[in-house]
PDB file of C-alpha atoms in Angstrom:
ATOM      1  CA  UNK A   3      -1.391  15.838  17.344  1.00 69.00           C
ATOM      2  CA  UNK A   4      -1.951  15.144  21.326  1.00 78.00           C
ATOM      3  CA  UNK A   5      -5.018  18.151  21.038  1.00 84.00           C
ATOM      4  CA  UNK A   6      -7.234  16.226  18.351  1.00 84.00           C
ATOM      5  CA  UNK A   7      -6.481  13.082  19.365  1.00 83.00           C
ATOM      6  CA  UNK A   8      -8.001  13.526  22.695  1.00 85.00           C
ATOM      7  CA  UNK A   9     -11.412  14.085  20.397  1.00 88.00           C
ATOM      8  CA  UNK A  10     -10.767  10.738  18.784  1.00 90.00           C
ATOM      9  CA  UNK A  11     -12.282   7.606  20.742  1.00 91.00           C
ATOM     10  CA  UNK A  12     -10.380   5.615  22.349  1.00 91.00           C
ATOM     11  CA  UNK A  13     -10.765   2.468  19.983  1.00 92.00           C
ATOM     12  CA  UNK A  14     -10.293   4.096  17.192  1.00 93.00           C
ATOM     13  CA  UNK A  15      -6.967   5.612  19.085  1.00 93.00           C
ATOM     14  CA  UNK A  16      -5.802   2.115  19.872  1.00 93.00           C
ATOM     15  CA  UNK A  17      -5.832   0.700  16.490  1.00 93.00           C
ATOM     16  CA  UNK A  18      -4.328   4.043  14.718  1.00 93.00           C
ATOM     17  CA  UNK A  19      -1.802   3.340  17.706  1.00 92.00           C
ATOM     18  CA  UNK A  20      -1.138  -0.404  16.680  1.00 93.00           C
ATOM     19  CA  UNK A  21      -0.429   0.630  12.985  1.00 94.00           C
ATOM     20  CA  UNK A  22       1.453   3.633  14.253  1.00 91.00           C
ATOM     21  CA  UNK A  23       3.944   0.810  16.427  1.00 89.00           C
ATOM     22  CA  UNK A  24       4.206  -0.630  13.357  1.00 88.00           C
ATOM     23  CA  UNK A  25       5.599   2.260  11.097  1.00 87.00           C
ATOM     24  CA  UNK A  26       7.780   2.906  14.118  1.00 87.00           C
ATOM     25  CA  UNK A  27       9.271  -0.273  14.534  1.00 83.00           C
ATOM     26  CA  UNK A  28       9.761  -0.153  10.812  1.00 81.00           C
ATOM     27  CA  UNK A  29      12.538   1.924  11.251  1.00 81.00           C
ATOM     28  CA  UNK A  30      13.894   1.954  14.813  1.00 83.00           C
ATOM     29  CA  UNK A  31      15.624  -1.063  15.836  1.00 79.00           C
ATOM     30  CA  UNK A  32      13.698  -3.594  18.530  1.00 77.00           C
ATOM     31  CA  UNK A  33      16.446  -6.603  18.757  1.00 76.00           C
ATOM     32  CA  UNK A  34      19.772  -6.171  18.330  1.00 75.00           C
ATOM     33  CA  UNK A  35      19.809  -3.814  15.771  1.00 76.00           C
ATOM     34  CA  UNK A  36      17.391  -5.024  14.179  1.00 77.00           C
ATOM     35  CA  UNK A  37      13.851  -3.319  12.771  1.00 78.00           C
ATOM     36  CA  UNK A  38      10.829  -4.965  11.040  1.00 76.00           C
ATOM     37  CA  UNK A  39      11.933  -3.639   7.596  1.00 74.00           C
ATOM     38  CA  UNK A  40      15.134  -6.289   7.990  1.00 77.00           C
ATOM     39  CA  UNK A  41      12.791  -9.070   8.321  1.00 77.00           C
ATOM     40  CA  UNK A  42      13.620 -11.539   5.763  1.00 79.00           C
ATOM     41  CA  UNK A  43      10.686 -10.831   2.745  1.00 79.00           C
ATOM     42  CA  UNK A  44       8.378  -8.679   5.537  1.00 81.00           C
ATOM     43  CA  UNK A  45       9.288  -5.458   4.446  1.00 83.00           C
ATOM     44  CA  UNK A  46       6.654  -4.860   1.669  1.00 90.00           C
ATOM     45  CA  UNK A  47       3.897  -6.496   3.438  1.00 91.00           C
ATOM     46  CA  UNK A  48       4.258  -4.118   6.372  1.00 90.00           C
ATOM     47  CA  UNK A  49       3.997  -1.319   4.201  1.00 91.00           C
ATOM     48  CA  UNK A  50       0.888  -2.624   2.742  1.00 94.00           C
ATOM     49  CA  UNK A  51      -0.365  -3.564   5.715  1.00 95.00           C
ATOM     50  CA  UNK A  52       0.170  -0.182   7.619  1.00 94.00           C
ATOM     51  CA  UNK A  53      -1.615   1.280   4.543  1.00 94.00           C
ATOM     52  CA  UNK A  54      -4.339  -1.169   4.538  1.00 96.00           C
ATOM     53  CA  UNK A  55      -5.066  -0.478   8.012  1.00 95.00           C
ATOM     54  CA  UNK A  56      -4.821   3.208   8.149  1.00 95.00           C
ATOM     55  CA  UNK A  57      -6.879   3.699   4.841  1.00 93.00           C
ATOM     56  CA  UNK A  58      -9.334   1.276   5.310  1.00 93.00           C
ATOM     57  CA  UNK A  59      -9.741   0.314   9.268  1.00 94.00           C
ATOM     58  CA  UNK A  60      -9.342   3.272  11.140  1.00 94.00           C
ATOM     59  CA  UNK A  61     -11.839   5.399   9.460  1.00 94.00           C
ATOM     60  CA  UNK A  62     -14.277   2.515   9.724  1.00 93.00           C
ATOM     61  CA  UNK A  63     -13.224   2.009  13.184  1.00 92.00           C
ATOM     62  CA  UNK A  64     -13.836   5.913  13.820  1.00 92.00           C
ATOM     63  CA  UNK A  65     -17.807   5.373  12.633  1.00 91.00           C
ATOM     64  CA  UNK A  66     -18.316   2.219  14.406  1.00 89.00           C
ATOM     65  CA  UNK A  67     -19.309  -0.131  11.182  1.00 87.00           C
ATOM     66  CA  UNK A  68     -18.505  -3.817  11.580  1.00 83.00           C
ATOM     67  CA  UNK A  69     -15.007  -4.427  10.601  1.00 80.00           C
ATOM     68  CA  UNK A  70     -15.807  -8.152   9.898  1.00 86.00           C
ATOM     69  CA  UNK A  71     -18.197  -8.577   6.757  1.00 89.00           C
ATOM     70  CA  UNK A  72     -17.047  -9.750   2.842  1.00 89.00           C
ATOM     71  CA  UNK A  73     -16.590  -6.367   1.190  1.00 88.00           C
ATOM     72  CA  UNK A  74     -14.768  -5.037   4.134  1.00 91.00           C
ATOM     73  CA  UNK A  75     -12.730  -7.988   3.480  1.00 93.00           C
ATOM     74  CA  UNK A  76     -12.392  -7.629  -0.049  1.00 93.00           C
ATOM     75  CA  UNK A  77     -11.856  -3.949   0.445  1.00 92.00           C
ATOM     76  CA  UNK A  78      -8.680  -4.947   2.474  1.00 95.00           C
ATOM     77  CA  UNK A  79      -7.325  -6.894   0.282  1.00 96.00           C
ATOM     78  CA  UNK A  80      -7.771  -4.883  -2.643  1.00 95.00           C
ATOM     79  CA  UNK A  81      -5.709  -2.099  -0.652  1.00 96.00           C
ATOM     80  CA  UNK A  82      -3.071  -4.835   0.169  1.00 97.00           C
ATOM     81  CA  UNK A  83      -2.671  -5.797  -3.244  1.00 97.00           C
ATOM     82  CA  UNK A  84      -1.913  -2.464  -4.895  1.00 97.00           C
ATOM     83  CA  UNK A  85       0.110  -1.303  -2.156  1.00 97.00           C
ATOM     84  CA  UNK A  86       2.248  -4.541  -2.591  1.00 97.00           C
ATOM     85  CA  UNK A  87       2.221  -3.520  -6.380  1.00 97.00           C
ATOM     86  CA  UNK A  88       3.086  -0.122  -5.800  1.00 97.00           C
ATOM     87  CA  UNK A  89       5.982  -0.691  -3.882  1.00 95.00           C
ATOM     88  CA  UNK A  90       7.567  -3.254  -6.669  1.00 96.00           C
ATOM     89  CA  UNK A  91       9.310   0.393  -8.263  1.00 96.00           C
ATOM     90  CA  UNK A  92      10.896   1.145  -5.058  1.00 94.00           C
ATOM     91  CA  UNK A  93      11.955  -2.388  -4.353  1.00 93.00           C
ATOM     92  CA  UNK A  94      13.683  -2.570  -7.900  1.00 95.00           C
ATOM     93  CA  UNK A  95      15.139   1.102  -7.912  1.00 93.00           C
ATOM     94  CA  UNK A  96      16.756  -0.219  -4.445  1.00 91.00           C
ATOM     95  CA  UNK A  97      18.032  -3.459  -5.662  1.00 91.00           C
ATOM     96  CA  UNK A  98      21.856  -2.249  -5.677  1.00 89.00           C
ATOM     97  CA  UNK A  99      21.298  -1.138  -2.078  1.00 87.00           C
ATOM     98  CA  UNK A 100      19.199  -3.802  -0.227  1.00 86.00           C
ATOM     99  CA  UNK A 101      21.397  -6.214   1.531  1.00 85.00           C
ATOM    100  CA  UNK A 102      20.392  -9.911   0.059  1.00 85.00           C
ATOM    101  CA  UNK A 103      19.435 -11.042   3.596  1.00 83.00           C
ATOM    102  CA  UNK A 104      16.273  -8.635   2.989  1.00 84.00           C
ATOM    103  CA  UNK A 105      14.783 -11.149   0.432  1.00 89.00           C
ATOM    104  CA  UNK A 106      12.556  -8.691  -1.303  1.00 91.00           C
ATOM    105  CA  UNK A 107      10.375  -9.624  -4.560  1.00 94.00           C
ATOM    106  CA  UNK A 108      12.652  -8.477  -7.036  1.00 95.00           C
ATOM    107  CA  UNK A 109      15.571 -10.092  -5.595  1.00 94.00           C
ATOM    108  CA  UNK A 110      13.920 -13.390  -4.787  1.00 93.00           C
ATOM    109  CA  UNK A 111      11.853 -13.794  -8.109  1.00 95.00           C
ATOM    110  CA  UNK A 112      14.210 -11.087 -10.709  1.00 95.00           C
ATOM    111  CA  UNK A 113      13.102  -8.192 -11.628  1.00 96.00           C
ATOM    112  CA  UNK A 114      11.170  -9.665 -15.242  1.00 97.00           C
ATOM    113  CA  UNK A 115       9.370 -11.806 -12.512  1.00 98.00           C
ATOM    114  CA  UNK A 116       8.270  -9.191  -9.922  1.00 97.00           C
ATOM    115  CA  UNK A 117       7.370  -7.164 -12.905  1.00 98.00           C
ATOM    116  CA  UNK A 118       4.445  -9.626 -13.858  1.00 98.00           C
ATOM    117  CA  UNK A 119       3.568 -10.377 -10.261  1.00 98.00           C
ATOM    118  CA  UNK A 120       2.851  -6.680  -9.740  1.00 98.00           C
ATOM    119  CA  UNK A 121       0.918  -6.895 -12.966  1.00 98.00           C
ATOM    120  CA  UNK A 122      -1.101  -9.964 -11.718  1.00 98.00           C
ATOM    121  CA  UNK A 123      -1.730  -8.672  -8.605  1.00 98.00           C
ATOM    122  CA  UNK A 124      -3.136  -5.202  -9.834  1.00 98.00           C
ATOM    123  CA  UNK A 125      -5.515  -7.812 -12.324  1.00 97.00           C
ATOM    124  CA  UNK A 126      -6.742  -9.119  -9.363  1.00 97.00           C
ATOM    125  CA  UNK A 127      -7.121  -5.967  -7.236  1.00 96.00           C
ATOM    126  CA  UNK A 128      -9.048  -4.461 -10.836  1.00 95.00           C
ATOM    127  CA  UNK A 129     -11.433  -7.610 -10.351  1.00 95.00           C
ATOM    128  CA  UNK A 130     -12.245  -7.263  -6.604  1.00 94.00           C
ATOM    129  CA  UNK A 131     -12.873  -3.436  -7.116  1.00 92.00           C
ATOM    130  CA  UNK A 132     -15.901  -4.124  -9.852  1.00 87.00           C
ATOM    131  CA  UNK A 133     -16.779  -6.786  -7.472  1.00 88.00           C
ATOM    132  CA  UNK A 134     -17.528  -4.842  -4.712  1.00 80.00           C
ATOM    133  CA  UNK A 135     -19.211  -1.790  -6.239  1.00 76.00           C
ATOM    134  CA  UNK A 136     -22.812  -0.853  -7.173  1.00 74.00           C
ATOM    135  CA  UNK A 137     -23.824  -0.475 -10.856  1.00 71.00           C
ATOM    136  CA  UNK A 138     -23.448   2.869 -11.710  1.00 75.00           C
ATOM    137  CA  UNK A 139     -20.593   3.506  -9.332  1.00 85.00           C
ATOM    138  CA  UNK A 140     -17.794   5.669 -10.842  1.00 89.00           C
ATOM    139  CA  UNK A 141     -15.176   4.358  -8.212  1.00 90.00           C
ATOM    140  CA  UNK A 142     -14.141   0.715  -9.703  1.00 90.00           C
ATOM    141  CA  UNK A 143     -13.632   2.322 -12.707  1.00 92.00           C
ATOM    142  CA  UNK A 144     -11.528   4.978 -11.486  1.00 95.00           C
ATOM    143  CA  UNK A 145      -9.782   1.999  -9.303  1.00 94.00           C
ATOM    144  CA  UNK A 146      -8.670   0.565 -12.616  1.00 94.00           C
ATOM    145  CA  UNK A 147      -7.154   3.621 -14.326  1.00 96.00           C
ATOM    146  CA  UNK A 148      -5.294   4.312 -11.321  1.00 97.00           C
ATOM    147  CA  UNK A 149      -4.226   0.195 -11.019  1.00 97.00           C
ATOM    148  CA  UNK A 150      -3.327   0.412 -14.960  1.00 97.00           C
ATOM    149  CA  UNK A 151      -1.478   3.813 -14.494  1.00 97.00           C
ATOM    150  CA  UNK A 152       0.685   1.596 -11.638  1.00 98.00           C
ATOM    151  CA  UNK A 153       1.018  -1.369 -13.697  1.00 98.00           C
ATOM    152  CA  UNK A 154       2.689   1.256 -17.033  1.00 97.00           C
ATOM    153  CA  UNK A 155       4.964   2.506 -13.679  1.00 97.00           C
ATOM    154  CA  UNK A 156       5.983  -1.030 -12.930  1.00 97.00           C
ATOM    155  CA  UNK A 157       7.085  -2.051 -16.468  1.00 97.00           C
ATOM    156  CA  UNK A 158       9.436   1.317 -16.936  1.00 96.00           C
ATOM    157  CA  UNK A 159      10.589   0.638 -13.620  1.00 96.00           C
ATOM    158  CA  UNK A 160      14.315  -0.489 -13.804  1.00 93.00           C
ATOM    159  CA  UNK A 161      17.029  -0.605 -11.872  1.00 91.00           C
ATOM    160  CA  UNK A 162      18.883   2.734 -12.520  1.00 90.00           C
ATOM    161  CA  UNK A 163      15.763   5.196 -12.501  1.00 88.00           C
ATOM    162  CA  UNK A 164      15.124   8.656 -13.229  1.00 86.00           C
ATOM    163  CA  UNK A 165      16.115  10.750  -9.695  1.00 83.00           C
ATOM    164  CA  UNK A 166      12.301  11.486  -9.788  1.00 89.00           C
ATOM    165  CA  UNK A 167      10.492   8.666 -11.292  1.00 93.00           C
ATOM    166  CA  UNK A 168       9.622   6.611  -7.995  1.00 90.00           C
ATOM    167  CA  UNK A 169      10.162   9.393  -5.609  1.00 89.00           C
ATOM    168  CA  UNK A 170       8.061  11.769  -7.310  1.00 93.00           C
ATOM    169  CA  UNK A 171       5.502   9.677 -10.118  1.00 93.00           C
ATOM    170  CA  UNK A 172       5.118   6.526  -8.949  1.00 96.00           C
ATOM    171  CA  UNK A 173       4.301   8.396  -5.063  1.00 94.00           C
ATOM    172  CA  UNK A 174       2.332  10.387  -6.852  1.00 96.00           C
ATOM    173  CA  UNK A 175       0.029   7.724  -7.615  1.00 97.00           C
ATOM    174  CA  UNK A 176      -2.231   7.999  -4.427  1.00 95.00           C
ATOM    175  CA  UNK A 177      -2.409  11.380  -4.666  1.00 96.00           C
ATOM    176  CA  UNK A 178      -4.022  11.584  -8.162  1.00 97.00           C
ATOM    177  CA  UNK A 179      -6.205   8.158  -7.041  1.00 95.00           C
ATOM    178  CA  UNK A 180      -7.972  11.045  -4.268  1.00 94.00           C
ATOM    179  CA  UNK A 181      -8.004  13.544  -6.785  1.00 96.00           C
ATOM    180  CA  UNK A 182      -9.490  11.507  -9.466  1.00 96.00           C
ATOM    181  CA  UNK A 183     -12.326  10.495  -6.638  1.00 92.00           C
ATOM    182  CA  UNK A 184     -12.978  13.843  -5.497  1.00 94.00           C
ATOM    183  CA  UNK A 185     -13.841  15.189  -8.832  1.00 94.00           C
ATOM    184  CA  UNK A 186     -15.434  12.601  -9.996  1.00 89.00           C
TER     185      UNK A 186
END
């Protein structure tokens, strides 16, 4: 890792490094015991906005395009929104093991509840995607197979999965999303 980073510039460096703290310190402890995935309600948000960062800001850090305009923007929070919707699976699979104090979507709102949320905020993220793209564009349209695929995920999501269903289809997700891009 230490021999290609050295060919990386040094902003681009820096901000992997700043989402990189954050994955760390979303595990090992900073005060008393205590990580960033034990923050009251943060935990999915961090996720989504390590992913946002790494899939979205780094590589346009790496090229040196403005970080600051609408579709950037949008872009962002397109990312943020179906990782947030992703995660709902997870969240409700680990229901029986999350200590209440975590305050996670499912636990605050029921599962029936998170269930539409993750629905609603897929809707959205299908909205922003056709938003942002150029007629012809193949990409908002795979965007919205992939964000329908996650919403079918969410709905057979339930408390006492499948041994594979989140840890193997619903993570699979992102990996057909690249797929789907690349031969398309």
């Amino acid at each position: 890792t230490m021999y290609f980073a050295r060919l990386l510039p040094q902003n681009v460096i820096i901000m992997a490094a700043i989402f990189g703290g954050l994955t760390m310190f979303y595990a090992i402890p900073i005060y008393k015991k205590q990580n960033l995935r034990s923050l009251s309600g943060a935990k999915i948000f961090i996720i989504a906005l390590v992913w946002m960062g790494i899939a979205v800001l780094v590589p346009l850090e790496y090229h040196n395009l403005n970080l600051f305009t609408w579709r950037i923007f949008f872009h962002c929070l397109e990312i943020l929104l179906f990782v947030i919707a992703l995660t709902l699976p997870f969240e409700i699979r680990d229901l029986k093991y999350d200590e209440p104090e975590l305050a996670t979507i499912p636990q605050k709102l029921g599962v029936q509840k998170a269930k539409l949320l993750g629905s609603a905020l897929l809707i959205i993220a299908g909205v922003i995607a056709f938003q942002r793209s150029y007629i012809g564009d193949i990409q908002p349209i795979i965007s919205v197979i992939i964000f329908a695929l996650t919403m079918i995920l969410i709905w057979i999501s339930k408390k006492d999965q499948g041994k594979y269903f989140a840890a193997f289809w619903v993570e699979s997700v992102p990996t057909l999303w690249l797929l789907l891009l690349l031969l398309f």
